[in-house]
CSV table of C-alpha atoms in Angstrom, one decimal:
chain,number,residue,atom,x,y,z
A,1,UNK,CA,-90.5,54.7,-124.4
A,2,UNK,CA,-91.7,57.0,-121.9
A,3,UNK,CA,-94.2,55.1,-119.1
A,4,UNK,CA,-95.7,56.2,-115.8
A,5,UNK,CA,-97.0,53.6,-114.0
A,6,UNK,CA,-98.9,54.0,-110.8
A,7,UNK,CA,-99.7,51.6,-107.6
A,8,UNK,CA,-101.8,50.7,-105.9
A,9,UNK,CA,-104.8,51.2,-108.8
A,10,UNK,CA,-107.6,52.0,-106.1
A,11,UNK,CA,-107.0,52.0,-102.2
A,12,UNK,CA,-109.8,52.2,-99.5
A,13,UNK,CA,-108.9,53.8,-95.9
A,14,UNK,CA,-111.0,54.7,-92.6
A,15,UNK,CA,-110.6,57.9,-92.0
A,16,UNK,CA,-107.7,59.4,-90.3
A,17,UNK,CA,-105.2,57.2,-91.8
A,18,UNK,CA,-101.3,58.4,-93.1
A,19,UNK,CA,-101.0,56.7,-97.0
A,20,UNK,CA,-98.9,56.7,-99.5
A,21,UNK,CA,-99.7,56.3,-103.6
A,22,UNK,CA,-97.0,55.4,-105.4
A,23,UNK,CA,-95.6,56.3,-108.9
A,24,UNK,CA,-92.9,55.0,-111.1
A,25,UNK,CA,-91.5,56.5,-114.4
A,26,UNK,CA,-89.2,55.2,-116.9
A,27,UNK,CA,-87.7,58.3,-118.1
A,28,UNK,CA,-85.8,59.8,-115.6
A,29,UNK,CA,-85.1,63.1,-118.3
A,30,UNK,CA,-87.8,64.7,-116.7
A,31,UNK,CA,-88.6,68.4,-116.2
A,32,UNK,CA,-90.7,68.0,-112.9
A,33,UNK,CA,-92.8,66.0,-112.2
A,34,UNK,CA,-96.4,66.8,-110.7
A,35,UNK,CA,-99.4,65.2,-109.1
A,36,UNK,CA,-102.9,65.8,-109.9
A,37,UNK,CA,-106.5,65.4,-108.0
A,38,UNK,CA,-109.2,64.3,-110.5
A,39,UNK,CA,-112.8,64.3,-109.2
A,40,UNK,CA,-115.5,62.5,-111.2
A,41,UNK,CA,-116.6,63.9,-114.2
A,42,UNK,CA,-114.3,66.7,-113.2
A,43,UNK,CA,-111.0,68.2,-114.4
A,44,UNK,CA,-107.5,67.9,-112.9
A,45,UNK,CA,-106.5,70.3,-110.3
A,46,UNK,CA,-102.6,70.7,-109.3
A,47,UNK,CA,-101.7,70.1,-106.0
A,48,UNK,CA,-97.6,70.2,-106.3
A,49,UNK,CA,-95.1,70.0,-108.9
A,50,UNK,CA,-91.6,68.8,-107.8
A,51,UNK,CA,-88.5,70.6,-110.4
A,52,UNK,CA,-86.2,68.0,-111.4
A,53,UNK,CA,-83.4,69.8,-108.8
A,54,UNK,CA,-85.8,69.2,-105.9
A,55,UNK,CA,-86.4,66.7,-103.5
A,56,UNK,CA,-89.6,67.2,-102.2
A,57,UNK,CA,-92.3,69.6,-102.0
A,58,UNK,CA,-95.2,70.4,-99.2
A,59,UNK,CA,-98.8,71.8,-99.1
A,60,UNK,CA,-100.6,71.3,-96.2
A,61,UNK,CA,-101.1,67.5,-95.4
A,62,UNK,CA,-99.8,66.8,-98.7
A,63,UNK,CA,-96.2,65.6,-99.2
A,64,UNK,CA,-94.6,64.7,-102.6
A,65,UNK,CA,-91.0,63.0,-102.8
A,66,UNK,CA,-89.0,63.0,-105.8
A,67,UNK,CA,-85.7,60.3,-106.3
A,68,UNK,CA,-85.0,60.8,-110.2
A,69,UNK,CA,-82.3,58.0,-110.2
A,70,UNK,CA,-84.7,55.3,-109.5
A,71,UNK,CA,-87.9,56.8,-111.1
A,72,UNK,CA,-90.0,57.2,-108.4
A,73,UNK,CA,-92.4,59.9,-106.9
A,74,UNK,CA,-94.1,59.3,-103.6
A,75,UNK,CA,-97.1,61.1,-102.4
A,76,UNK,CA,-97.8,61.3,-98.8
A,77,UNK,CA,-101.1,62.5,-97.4
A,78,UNK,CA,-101.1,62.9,-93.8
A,79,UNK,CA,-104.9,62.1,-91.6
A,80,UNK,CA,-107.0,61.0,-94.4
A,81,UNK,CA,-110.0,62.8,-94.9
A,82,UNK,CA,-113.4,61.6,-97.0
A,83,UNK,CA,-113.0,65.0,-99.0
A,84,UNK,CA,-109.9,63.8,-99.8
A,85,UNK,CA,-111.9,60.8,-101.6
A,86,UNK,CA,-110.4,61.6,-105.7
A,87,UNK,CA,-108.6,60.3,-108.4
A,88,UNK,CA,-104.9,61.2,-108.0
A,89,UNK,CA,-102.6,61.0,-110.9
A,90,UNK,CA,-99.0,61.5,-111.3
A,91,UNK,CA,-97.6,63.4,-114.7
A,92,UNK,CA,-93.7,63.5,-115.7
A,93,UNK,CA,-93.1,66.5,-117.5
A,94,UNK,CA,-90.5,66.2,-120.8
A,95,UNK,CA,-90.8,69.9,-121.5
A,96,UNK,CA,-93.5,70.0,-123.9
A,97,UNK,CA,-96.5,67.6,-123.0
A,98,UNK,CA,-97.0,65.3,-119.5
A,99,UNK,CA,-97.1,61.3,-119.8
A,100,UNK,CA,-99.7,60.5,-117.2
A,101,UNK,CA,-99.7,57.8,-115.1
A,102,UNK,CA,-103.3,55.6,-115.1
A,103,UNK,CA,-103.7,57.1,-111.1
A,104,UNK,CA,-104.9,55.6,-107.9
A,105,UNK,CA,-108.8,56.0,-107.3
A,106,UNK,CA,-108.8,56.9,-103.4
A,107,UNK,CA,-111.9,56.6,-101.3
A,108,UNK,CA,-111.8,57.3,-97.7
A,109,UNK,CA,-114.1,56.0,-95.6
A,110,UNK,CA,-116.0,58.0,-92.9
B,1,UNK,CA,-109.3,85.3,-113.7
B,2,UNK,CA,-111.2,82.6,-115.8
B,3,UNK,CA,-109.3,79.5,-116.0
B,4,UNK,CA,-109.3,77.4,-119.3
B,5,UNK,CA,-112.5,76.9,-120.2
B,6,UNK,CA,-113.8,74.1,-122.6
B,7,UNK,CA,-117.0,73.4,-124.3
B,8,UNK,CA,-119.7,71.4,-124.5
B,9,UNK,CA,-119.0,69.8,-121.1
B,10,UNK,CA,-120.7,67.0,-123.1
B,11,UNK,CA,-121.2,65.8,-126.7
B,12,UNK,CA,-123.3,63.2,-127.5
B,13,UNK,CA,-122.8,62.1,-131.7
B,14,UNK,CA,-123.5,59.1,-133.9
B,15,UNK,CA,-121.4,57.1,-135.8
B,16,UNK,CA,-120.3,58.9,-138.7
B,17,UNK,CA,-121.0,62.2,-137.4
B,18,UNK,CA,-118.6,65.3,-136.8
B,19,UNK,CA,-117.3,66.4,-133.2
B,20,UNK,CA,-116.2,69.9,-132.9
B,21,UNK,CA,-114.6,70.7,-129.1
B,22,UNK,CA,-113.5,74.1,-128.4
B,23,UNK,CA,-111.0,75.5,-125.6
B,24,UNK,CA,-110.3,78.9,-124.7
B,25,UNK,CA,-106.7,79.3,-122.9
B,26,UNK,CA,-106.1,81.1,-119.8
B,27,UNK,CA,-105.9,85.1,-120.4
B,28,UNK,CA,-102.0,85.8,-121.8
B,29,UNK,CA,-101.2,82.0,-122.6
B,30,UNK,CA,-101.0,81.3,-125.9
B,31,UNK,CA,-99.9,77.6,-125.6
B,32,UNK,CA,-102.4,74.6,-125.8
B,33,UNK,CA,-102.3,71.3,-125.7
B,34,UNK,CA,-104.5,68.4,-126.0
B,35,UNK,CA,-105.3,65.2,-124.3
B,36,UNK,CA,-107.8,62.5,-124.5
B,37,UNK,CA,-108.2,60.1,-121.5
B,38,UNK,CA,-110.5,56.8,-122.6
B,39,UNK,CA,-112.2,55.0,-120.0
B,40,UNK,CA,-110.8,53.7,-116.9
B,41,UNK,CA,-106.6,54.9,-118.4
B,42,UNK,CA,-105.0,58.1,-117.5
B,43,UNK,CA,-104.7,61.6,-119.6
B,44,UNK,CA,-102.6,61.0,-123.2
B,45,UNK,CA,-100.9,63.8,-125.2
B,46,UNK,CA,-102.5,64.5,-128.6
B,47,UNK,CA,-101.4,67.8,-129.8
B,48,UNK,CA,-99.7,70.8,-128.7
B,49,UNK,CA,-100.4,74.2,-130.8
B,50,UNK,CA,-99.2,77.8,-130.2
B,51,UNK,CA,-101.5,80.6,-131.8
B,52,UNK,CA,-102.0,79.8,-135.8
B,53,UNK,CA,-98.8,76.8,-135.6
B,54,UNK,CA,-98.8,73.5,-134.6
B,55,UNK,CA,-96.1,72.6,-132.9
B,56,UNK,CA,-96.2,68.4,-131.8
B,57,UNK,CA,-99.1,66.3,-133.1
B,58,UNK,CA,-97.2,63.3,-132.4
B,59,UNK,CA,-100.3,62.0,-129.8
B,60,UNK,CA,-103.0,62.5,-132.9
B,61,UNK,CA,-104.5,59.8,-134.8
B,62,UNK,CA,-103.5,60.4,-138.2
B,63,UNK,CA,-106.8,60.0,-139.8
B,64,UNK,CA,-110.2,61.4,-139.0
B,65,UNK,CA,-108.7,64.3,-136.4
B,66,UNK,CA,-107.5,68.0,-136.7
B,67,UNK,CA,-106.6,71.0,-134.4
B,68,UNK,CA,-106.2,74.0,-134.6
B,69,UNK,CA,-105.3,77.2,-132.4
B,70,UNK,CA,-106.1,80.4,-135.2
B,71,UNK,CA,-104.9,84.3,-134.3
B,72,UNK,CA,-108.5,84.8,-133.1
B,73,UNK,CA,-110.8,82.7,-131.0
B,74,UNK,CA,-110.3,79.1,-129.6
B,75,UNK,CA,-108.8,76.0,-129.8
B,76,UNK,CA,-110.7,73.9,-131.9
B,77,UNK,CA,-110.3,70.2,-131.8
B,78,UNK,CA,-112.4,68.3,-134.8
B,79,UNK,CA,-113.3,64.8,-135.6
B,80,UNK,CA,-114.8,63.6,-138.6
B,81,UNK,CA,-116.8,60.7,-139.2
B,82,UNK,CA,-116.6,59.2,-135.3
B,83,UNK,CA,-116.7,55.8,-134.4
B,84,UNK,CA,-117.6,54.5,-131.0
B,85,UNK,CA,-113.9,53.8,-130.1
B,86,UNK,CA,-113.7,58.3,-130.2
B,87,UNK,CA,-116.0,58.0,-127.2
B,88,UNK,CA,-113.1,59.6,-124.2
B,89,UNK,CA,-113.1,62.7,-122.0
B,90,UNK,CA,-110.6,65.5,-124.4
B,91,UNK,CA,-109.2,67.8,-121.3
B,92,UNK,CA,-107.1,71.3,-122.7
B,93,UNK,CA,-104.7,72.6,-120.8
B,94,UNK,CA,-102.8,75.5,-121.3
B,95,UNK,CA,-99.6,77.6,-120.6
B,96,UNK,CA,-98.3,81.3,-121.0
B,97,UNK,CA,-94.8,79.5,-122.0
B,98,UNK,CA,-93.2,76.0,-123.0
B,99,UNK,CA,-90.8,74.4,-120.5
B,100,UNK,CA,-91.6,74.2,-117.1
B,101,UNK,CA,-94.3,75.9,-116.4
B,102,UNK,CA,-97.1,74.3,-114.9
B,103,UNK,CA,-100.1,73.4,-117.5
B,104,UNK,CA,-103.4,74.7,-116.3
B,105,UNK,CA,-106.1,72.4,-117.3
B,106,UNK,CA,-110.0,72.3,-117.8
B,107,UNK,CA,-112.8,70.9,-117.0
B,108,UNK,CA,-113.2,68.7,-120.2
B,109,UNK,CA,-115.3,67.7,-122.5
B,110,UNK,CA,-117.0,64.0,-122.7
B,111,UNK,CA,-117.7,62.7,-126.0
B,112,UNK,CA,-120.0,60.1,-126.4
B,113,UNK,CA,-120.7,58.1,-129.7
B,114,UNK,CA,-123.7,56.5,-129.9
């Protein structure tokens, strides 16, 4: 069965800090795999997709890792900011619909 | 460009009641897909049409819900006779192909049964 767990569920940071959220999924056939912001009551917005071939991909103070072997994603983001505060969720792609992950809730404190 | 746009961005039924949520795809994408995320879990796949087919229903209920993606017009996604359990954001997302290419999604809509 296809699963995409994510850790921690909710993380609170002072501003400035380096974190990392975590994802895991069982899978490892993927497509890509991407990583979503989610504010409240909101949509999801993309902020990078990693192929299956890559390793890692970059957008500003974003960083996302990809090791397909062991079924893990990282995402990095660099000096936390409180506009930064969002649901993120991670989504493996199988080639025709995502398995989502439940997502860290990030709030970032001023 | 106007992205995927879905509506109502809210739906408020009773028990027993019909929902009707409609999504318009991205200009030139004639893939959509359906997911419903309930309360405090992440997104989950329900359907996945192309224009007049459906293609994977495998995420649907099997009772009580439809979709459909006709030559003309939007998405529709329908439920009959909702119970309070229905009650979920349904987000659309869609695609000008199948297979790698990145799903654009909307805002969503949020269905509440009273």
């Amino acid at each position: 069965k296809q699963e995409v767990t994510q850790i921690p569920a909710a993380l609170s940071v002072p501003e400035g800090e380096n974190l990392v959220l975590n994802c895991s999924f069982t899978d490892s056939a993927i497509y890509n795999l991407q990583w979503f912001r989610q504010d409240p009551g909101k949509g999801l917005t993309s902020l990078l997709l990693i192929q299956s071939s890559q390793r890692e991909q970059t957008s500003g103070r974003l960083n996302a890792s990809l090791d397909k072997s062991s079924g893990r994603s990282t995402l990095y983001i660099a000096a936390s900011q409180p506009g930064d505060s969002a649901t993120y969720l991670c989504a493996a792609y199988y080639g025709q619909n995502f398995v989502f992950g439940p997502g860290t809730r990030l709030s970032v404190l001023p | 460009n106007a992205g995927v746009m879905q509506n109502p961005r809210h739906l408020v039924r009773r028990r027993g009641q019909e929902a009707r949520l409609r999504c318009s795809p991205m200009k030139g994408h004639s893939h959509v897909y359906w997911y419903r995320q309930l309360p405090e879990e992440g997104l989950k796949f329900m359907v996945y049409l192309q224009k007049e087919n459906i293609i994977d229903e495998s995420g649907m209920p099997k009772e009580r819900f439809s979709a459909e993606f006709p030559k003309e017009g939007p998405s529709i996604l329908r439920i009959q006779q909702v119970v309070r359990g229905d009650s979920a954001a349904y987000f659309c997302a869609s695609s000008p192909q199948k297979n790698n290419q990145p799903q654009h999604f909307g805002d969503g809509t949020r269905l509440s049964i009273l």
